[in-house]
PDB file of C-alpha atoms in Angstrom:
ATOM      1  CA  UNK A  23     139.445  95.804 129.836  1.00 45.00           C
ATOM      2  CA  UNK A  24     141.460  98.604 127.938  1.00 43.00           C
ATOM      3  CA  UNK A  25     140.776  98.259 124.050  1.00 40.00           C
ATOM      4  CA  UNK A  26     143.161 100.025 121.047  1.00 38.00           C
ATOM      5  CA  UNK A  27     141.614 100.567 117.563  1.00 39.00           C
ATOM      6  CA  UNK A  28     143.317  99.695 114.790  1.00 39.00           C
ATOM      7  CA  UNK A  29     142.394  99.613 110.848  1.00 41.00           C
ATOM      8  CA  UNK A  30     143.016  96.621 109.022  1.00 39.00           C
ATOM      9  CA  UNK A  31     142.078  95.320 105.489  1.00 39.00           C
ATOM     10  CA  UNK A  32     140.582  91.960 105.490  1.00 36.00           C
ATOM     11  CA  UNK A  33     139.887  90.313 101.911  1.00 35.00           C
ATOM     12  CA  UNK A  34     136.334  90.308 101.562  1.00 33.00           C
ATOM     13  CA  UNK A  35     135.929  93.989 102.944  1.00 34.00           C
ATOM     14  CA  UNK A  36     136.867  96.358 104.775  1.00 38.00           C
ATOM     15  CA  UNK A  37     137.013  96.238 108.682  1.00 34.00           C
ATOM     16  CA  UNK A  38     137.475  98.054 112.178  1.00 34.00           C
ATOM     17  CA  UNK A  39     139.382  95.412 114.334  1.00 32.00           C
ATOM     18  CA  UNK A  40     139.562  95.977 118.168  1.00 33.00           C
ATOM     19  CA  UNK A  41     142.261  94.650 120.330  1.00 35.00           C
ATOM     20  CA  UNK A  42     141.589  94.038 123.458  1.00 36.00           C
ATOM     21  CA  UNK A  43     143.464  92.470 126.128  1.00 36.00           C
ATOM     22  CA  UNK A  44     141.637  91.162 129.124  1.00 39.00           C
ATOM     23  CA  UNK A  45     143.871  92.380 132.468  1.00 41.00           C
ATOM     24  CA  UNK A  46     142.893  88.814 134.807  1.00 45.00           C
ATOM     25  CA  UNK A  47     144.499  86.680 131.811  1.00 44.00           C
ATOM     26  CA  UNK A  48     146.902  88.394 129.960  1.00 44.00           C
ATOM     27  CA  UNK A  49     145.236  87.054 126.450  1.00 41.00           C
ATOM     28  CA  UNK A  50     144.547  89.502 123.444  1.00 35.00           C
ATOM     29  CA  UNK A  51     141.616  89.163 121.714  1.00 32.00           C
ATOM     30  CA  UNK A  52     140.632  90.197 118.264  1.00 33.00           C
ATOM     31  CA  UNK A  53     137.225  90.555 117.079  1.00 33.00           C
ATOM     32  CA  UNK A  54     135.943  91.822 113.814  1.00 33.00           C
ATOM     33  CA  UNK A  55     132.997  93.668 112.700  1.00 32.00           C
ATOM     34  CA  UNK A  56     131.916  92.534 109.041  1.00 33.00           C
ATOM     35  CA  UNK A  57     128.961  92.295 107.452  1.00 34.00           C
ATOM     36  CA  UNK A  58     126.732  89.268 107.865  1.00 32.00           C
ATOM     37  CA  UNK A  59     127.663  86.153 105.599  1.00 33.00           C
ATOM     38  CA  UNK A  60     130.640  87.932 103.908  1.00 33.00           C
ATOM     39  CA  UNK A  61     133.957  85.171 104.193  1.00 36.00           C
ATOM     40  CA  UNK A  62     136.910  87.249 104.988  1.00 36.00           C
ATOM     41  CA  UNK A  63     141.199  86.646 105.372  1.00 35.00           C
ATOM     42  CA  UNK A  64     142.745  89.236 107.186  1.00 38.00           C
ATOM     43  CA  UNK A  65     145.329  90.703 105.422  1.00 36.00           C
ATOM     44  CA  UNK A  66     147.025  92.764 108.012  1.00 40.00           C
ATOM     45  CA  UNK A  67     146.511  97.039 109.207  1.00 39.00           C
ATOM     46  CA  UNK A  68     147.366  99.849 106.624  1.00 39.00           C
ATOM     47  CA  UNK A  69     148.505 103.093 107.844  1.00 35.00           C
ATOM     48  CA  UNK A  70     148.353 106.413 105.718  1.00 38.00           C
ATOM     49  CA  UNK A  71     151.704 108.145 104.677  1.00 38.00           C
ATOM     50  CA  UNK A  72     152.032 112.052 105.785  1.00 36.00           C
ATOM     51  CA  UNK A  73     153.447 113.685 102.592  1.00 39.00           C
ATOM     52  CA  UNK A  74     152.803 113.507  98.903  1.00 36.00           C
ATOM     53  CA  UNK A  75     156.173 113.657  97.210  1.00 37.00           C
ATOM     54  CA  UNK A  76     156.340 116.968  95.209  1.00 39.00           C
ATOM     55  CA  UNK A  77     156.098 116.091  91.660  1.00 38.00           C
ATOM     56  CA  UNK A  78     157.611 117.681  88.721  1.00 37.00           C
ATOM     57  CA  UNK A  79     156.350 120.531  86.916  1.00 38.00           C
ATOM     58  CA  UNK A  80     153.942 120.996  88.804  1.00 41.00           C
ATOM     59  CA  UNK A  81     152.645 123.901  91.992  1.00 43.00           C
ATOM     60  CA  UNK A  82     151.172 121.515  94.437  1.00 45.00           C
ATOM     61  CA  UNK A  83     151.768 122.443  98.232  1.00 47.00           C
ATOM     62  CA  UNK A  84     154.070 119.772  99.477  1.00 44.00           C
ATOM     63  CA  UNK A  85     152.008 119.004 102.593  1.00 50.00           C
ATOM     64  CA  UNK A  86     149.388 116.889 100.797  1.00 50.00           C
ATOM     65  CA  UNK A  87     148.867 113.856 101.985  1.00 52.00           C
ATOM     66  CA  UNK A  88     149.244 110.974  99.765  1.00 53.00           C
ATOM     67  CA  UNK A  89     145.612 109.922  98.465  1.00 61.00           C
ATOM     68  CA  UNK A  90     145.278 105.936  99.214  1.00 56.00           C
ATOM     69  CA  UNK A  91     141.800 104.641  98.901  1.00 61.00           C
ATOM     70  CA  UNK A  92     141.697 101.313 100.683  1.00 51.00           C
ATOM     71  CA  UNK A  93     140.411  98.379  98.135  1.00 45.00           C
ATOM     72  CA  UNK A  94     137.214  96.753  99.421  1.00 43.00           C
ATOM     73  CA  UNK A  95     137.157  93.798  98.021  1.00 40.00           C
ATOM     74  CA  UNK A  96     132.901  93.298  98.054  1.00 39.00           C
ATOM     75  CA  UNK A  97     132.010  90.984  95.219  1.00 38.00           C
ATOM     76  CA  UNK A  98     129.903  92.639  92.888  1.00 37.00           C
ATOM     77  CA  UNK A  99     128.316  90.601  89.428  1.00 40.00           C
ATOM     78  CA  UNK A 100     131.100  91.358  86.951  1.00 38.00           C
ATOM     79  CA  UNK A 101     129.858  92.501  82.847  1.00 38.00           C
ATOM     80  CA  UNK A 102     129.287  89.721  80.061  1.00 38.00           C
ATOM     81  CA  UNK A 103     130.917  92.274  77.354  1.00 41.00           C
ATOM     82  CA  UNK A 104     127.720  91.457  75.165  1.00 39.00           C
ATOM     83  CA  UNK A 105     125.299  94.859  74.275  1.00 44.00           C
ATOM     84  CA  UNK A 106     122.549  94.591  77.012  1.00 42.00           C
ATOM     85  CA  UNK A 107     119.137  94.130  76.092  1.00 42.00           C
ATOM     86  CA  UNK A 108     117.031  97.734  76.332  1.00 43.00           C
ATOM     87  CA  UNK A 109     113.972  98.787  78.370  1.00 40.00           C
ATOM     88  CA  UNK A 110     113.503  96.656  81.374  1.00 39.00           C
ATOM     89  CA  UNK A 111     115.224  93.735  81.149  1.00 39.00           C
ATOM     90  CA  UNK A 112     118.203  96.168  80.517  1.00 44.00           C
ATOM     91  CA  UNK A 113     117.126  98.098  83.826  1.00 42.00           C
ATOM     92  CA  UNK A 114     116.766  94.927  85.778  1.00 43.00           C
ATOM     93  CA  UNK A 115     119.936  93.696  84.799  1.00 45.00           C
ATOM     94  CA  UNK A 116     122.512  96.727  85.424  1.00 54.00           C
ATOM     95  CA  UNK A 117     120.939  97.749  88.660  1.00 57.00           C
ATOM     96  CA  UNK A 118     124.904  96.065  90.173  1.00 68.00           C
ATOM     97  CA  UNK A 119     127.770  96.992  88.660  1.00 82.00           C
ATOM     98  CA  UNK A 120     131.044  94.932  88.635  1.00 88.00           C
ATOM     99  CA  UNK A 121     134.525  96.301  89.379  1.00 94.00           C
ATOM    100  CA  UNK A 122     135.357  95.972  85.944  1.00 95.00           C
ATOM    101  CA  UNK A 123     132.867  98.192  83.386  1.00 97.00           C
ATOM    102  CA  UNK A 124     133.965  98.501  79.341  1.00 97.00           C
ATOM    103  CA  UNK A 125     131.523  99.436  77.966  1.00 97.00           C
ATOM    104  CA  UNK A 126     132.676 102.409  75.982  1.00 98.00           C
ATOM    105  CA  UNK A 127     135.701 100.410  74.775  1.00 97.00           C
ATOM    106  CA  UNK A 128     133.834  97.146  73.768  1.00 97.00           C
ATOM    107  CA  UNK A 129     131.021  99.666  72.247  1.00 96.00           C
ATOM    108  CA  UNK A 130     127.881  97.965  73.455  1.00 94.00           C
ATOM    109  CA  UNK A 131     125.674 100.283  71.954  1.00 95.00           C
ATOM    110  CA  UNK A 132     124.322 104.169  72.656  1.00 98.00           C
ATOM    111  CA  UNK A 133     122.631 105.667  75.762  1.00 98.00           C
ATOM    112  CA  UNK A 134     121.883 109.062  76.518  1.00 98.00           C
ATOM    113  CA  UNK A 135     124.515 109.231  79.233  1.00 98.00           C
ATOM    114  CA  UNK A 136     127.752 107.813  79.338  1.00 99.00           C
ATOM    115  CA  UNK A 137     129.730 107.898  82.950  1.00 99.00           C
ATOM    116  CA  UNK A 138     133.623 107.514  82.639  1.00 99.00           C
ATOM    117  CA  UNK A 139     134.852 106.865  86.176  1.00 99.00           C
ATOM    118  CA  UNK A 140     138.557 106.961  87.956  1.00 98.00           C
ATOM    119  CA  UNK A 141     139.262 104.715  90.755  1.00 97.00           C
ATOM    120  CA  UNK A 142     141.436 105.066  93.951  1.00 95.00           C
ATOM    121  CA  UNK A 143     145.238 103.803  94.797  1.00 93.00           C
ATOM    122  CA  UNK A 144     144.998 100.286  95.166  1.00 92.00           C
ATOM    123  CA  UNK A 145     141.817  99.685  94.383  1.00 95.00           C
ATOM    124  CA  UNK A 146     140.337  96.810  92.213  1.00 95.00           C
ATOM    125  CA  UNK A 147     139.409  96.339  88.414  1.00 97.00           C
ATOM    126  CA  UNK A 148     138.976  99.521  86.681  1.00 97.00           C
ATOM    127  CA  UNK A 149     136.064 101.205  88.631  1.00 98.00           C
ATOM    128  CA  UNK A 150     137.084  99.909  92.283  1.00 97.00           C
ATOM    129  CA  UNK A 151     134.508  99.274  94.911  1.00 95.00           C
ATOM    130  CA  UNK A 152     134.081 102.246  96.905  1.00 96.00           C
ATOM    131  CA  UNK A 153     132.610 104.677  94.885  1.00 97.00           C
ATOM    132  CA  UNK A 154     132.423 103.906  91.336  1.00 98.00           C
ATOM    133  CA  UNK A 155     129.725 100.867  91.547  1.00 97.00           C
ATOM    134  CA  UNK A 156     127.750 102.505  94.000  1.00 97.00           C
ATOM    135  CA  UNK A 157     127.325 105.264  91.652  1.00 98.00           C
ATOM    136  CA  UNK A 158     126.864 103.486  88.772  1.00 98.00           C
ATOM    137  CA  UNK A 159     124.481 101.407  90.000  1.00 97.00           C
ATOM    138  CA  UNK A 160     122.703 104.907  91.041  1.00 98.00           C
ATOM    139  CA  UNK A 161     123.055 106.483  87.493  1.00 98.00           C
ATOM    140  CA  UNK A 162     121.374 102.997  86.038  1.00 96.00           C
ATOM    141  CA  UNK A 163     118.081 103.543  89.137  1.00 96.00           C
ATOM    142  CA  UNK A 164     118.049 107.456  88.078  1.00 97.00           C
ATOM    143  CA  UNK A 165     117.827 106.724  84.006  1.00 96.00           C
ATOM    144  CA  UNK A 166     116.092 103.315  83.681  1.00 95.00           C
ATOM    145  CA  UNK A 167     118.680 101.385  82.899  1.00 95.00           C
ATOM    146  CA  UNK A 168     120.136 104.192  80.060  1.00 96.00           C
ATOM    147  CA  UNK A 169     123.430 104.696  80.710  1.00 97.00           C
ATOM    148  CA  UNK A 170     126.942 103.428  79.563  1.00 98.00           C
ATOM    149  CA  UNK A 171     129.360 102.779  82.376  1.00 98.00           C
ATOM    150  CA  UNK A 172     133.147 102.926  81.557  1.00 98.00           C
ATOM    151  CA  UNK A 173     135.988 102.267  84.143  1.00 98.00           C
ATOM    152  CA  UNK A 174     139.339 104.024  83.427  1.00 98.00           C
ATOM    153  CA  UNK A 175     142.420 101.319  83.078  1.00 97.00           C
ATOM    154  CA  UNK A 176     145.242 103.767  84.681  1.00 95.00           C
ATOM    155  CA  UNK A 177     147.653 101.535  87.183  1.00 91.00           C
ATOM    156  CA  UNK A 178     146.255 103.444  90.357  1.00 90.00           C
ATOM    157  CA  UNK A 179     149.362 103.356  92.347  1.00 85.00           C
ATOM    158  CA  UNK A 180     151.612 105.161  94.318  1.00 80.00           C
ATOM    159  CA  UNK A 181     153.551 106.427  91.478  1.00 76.00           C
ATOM    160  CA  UNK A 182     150.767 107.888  90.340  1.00 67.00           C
ATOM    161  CA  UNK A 183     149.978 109.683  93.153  1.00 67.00           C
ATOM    162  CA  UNK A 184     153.300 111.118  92.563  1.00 64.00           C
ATOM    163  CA  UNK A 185     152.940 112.177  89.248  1.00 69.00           C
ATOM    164  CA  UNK A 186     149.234 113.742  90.830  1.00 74.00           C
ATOM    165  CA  UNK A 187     147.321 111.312  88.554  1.00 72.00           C
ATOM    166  CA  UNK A 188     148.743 112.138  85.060  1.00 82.00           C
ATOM    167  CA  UNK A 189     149.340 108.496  84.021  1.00 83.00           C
ATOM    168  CA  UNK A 190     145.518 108.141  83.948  1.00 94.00           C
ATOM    169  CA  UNK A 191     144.492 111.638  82.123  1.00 96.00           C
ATOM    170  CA  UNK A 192     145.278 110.635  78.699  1.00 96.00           C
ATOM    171  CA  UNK A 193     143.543 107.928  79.250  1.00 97.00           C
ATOM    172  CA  UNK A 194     140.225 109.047  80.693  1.00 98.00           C
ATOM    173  CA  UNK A 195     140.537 112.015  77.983  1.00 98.00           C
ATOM    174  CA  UNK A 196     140.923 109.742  75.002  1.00 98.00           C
ATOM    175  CA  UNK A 197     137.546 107.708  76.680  1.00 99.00           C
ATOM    176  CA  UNK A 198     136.011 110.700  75.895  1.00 99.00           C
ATOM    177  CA  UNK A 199     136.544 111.533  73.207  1.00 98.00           C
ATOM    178  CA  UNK A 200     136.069 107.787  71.912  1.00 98.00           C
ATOM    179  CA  UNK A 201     132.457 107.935  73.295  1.00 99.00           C
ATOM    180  CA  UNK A 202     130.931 111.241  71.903  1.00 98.00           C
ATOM    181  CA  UNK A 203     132.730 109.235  68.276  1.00 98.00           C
ATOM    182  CA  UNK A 204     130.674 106.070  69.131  1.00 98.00           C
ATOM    183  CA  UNK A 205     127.428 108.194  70.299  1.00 98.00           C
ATOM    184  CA  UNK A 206     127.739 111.847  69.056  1.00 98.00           C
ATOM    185  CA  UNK A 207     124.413 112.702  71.178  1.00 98.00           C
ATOM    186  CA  UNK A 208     125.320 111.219  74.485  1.00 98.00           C
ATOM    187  CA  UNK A 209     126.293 113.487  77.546  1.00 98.00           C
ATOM    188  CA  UNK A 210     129.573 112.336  79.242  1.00 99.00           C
ATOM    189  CA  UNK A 211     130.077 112.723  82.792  1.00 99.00           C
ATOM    190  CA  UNK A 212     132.896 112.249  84.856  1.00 99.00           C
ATOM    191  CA  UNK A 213     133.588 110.804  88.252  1.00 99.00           C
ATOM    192  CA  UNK A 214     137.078 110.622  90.335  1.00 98.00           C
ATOM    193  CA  UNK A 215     137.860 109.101  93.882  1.00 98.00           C
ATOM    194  CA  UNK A 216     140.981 109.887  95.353  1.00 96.00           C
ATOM    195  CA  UNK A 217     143.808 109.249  93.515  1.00 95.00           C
ATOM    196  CA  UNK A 218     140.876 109.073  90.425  1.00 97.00           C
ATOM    197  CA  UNK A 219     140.035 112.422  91.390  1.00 97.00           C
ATOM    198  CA  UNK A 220     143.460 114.068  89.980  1.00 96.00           C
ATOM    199  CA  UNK A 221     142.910 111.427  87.344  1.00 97.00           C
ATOM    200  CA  UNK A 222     139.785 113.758  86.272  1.00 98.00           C
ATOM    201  CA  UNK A 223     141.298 116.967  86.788  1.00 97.00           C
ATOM    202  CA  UNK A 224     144.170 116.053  84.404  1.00 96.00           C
ATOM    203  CA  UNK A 225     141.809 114.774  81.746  1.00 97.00           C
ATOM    204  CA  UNK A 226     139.448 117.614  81.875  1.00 97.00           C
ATOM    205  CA  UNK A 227     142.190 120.125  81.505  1.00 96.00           C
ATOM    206  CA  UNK A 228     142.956 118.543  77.874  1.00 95.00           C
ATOM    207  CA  UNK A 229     139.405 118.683  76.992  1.00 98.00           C
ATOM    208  CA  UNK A 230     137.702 121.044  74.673  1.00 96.00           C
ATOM    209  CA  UNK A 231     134.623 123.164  76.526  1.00 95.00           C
ATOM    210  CA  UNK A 232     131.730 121.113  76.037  1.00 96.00           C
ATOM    211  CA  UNK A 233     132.658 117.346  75.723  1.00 98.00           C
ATOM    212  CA  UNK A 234     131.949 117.298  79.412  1.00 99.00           C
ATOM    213  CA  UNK A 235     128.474 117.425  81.037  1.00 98.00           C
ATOM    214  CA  UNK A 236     129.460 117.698  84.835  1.00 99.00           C
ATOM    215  CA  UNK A 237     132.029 116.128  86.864  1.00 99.00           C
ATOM    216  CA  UNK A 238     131.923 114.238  90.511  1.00 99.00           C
ATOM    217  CA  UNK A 239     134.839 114.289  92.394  1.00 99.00           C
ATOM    218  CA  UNK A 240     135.274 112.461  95.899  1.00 99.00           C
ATOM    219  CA  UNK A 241     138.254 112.737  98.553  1.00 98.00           C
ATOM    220  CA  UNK A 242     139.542 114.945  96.001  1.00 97.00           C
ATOM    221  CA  UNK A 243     143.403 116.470  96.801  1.00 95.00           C
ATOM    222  CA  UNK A 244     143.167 118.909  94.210  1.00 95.00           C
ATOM    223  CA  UNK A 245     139.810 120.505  95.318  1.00 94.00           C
ATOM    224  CA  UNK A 246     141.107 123.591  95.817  1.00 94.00           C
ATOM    225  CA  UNK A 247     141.580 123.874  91.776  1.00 95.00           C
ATOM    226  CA  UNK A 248     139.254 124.090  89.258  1.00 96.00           C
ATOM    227  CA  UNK A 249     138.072 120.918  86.460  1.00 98.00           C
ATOM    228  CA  UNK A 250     139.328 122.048  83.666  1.00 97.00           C
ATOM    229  CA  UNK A 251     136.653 124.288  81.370  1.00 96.00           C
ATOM    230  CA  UNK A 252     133.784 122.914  83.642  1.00 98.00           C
ATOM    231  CA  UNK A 253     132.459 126.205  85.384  1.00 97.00           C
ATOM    232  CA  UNK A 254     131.620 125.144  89.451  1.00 96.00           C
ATOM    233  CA  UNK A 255     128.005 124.697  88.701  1.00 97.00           C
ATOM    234  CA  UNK A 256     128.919 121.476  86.640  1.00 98.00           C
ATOM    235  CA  UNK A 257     130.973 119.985  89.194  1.00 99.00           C
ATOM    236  CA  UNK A 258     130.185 118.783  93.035  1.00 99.00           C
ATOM    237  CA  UNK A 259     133.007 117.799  95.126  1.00 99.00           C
ATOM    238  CA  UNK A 260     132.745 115.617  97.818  1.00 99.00           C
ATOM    239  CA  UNK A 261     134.869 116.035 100.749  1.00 98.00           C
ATOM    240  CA  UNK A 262     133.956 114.356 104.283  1.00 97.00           C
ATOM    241  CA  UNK A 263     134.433 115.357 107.704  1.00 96.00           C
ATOM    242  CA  UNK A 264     138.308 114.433 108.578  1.00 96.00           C
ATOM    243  CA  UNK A 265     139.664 113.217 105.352  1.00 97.00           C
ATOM    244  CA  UNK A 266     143.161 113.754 105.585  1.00 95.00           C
ATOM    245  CA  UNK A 267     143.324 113.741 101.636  1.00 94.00           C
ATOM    246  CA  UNK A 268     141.108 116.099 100.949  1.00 96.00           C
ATOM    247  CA  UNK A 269     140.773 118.380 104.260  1.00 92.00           C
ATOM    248  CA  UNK A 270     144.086 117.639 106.235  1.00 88.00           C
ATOM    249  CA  UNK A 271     142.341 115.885 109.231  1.00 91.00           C
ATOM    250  CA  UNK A 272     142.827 112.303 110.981  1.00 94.00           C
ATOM    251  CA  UNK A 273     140.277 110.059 110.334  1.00 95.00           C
ATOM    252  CA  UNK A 274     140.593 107.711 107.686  1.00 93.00           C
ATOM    253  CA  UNK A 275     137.637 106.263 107.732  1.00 96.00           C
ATOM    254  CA  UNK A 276     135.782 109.568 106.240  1.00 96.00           C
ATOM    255  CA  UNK A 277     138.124 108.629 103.361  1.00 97.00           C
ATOM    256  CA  UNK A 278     136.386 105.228 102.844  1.00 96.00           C
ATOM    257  CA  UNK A 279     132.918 106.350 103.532  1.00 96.00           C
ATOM    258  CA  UNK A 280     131.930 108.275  99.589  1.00 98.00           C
ATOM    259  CA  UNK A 281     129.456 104.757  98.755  1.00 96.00           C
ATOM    260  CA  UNK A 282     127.144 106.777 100.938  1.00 97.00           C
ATOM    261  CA  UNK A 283     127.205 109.737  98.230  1.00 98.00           C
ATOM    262  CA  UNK A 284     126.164 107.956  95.737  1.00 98.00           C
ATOM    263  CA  UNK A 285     122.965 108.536  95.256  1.00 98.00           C
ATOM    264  CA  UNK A 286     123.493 112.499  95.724  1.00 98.00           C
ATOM    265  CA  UNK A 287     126.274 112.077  93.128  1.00 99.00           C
ATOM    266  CA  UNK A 288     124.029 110.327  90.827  1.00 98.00           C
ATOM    267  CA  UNK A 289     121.381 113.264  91.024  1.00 98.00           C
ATOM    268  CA  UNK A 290     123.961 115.927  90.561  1.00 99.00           C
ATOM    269  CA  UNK A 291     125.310 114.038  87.007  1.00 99.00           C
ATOM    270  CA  UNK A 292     121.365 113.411  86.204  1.00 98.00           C
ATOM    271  CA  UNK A 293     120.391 117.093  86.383  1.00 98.00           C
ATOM    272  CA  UNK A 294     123.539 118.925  85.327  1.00 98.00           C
ATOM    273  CA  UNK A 295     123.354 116.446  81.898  1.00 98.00           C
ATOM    274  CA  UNK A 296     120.120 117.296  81.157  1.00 96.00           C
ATOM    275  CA  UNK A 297     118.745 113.610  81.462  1.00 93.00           C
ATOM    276  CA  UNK A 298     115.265 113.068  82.501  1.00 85.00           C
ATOM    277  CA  UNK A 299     114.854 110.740  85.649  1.00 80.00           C
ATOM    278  CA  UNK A 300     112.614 107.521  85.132  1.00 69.00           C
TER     279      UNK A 300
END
């Protein structure tokens, strides 16, 4: 039996379908490997573009591929928009994040670290489901519960790819700002993925020196460039194995694998902020 591998997005995550066609019958078969007890529609088999389109204004080597994180659809419990409780209950509550987080912009109240995160092309809500969750949820482990988790609303698109993420950097910049108003003491940390990733280079280059703790940055294109005033101590880029976005290789799946960073991420933003661990 000769088998092909193909990638395909199904709606409840994401999958590695097989085709295989059996030689005595003639009959393809299809069979999926998803996690246990997760529903899931096919939607049909995404293939990467070769070449970001040069956009104006700027020096970006032409070759880039264009960053598209594939959305993964996982169901995570979304926010209630109310101030959450502190101490434990607040700990045992935000240990899942949703792919929707607002908490800077619906103000629920102070913590001593505030993480503003970008999402990837096509990806869901404002803080997606590959990355930003995963490290959330990590941040909220590492501090107790003492963190405020903010989602950047940018349209995450192709366009934007074009435009290397600057729809999104006025945004994420003006989050900011908005939360060292709200909470003059907290440290704010950034996080990018993909097509978020340029996101966070464009809003850190408006920045003043100091409004930013540290910055995590995953599948980035732009990794060859600095964050803006962050020296490289502050900032830990994560690039796997074969990315074609961020190392010019072939195998999209490193692309889709950062969730497994998260942790590491989390401990990076932790130490460079200054936060004690609970």
């Amino acid at each position: 039996m000769k088998a092909s591998l193909t990638l395909c997005l199904v709606a409840s995550s994401l999958a590695v379908h097989t085709a295989a066609t059996e030689p005595s019958s003639g009959n393809t078969i299809l069979s999926a490997f998803l996690p246990h007890d997760i529903p899931s529609i096919p939607l049909g088999c995404l293939t990467l573009p070769h070449e970001l389109p040069q956009p104006s204004g700027l020096s970006i080597p032409s070759d880039l591929p264009i960053p598209i994180a594939l959305p993964v659809a996982t169901h995570f419990p979304s926010p209630s928009g109310h101030p959450e409780p502190t101490g434990f209950h607040r700990q045992a509550r935000r240990q899942l994040f949703g792919i929707t987080e607002n908490d800077v912009t619906t103000n629920t109240g102070c913590q001593p670290l505030t993480f503003i995160f970008a999402r990837g092309t096509g990806e869901l809500g404002n803080m997606g489901t590959v990355v930003g969750p995963p490290v959330a949820s990590a941040l909220s482990s590492l501090t107790g519960g003492k963190v405020t988790i903010q989602g950047v609303n940018y349209d995450a698109s192709i366009v934007g790819d074009a435009t290397a993420g600057a729809d999104g950097g006025p945004t994420m910049a003006k989050y900011v700002t908005q939360a060292l108003q709200q909470c003059p003491n907290t440290k704010v940390v950034l996080g990018g993925y993909s097509e978020g990733a340029m996101v966070v280079h464009n809003a850190a280059n408006s920045l003043s020196e100091g409004q930013v703790a540290a910055a995590v940055l995953f599948g980035d294109p732009f990794k060859m460039f600095g964050v803006g005033k962050l020296s490289a101590s502050q900032v830990k880029e994560f690039c796997a194995l074969g990315d074609p976005v961020c190392e010019n290789g072939f195998n999209i799946l490193a692309h889709v694998s950062y969730g497994t960073d998260a942790n590491t991420a989390a401990q990076f933003l932790v130490q460079a902020a200054g936060i004690s661990s609970s």
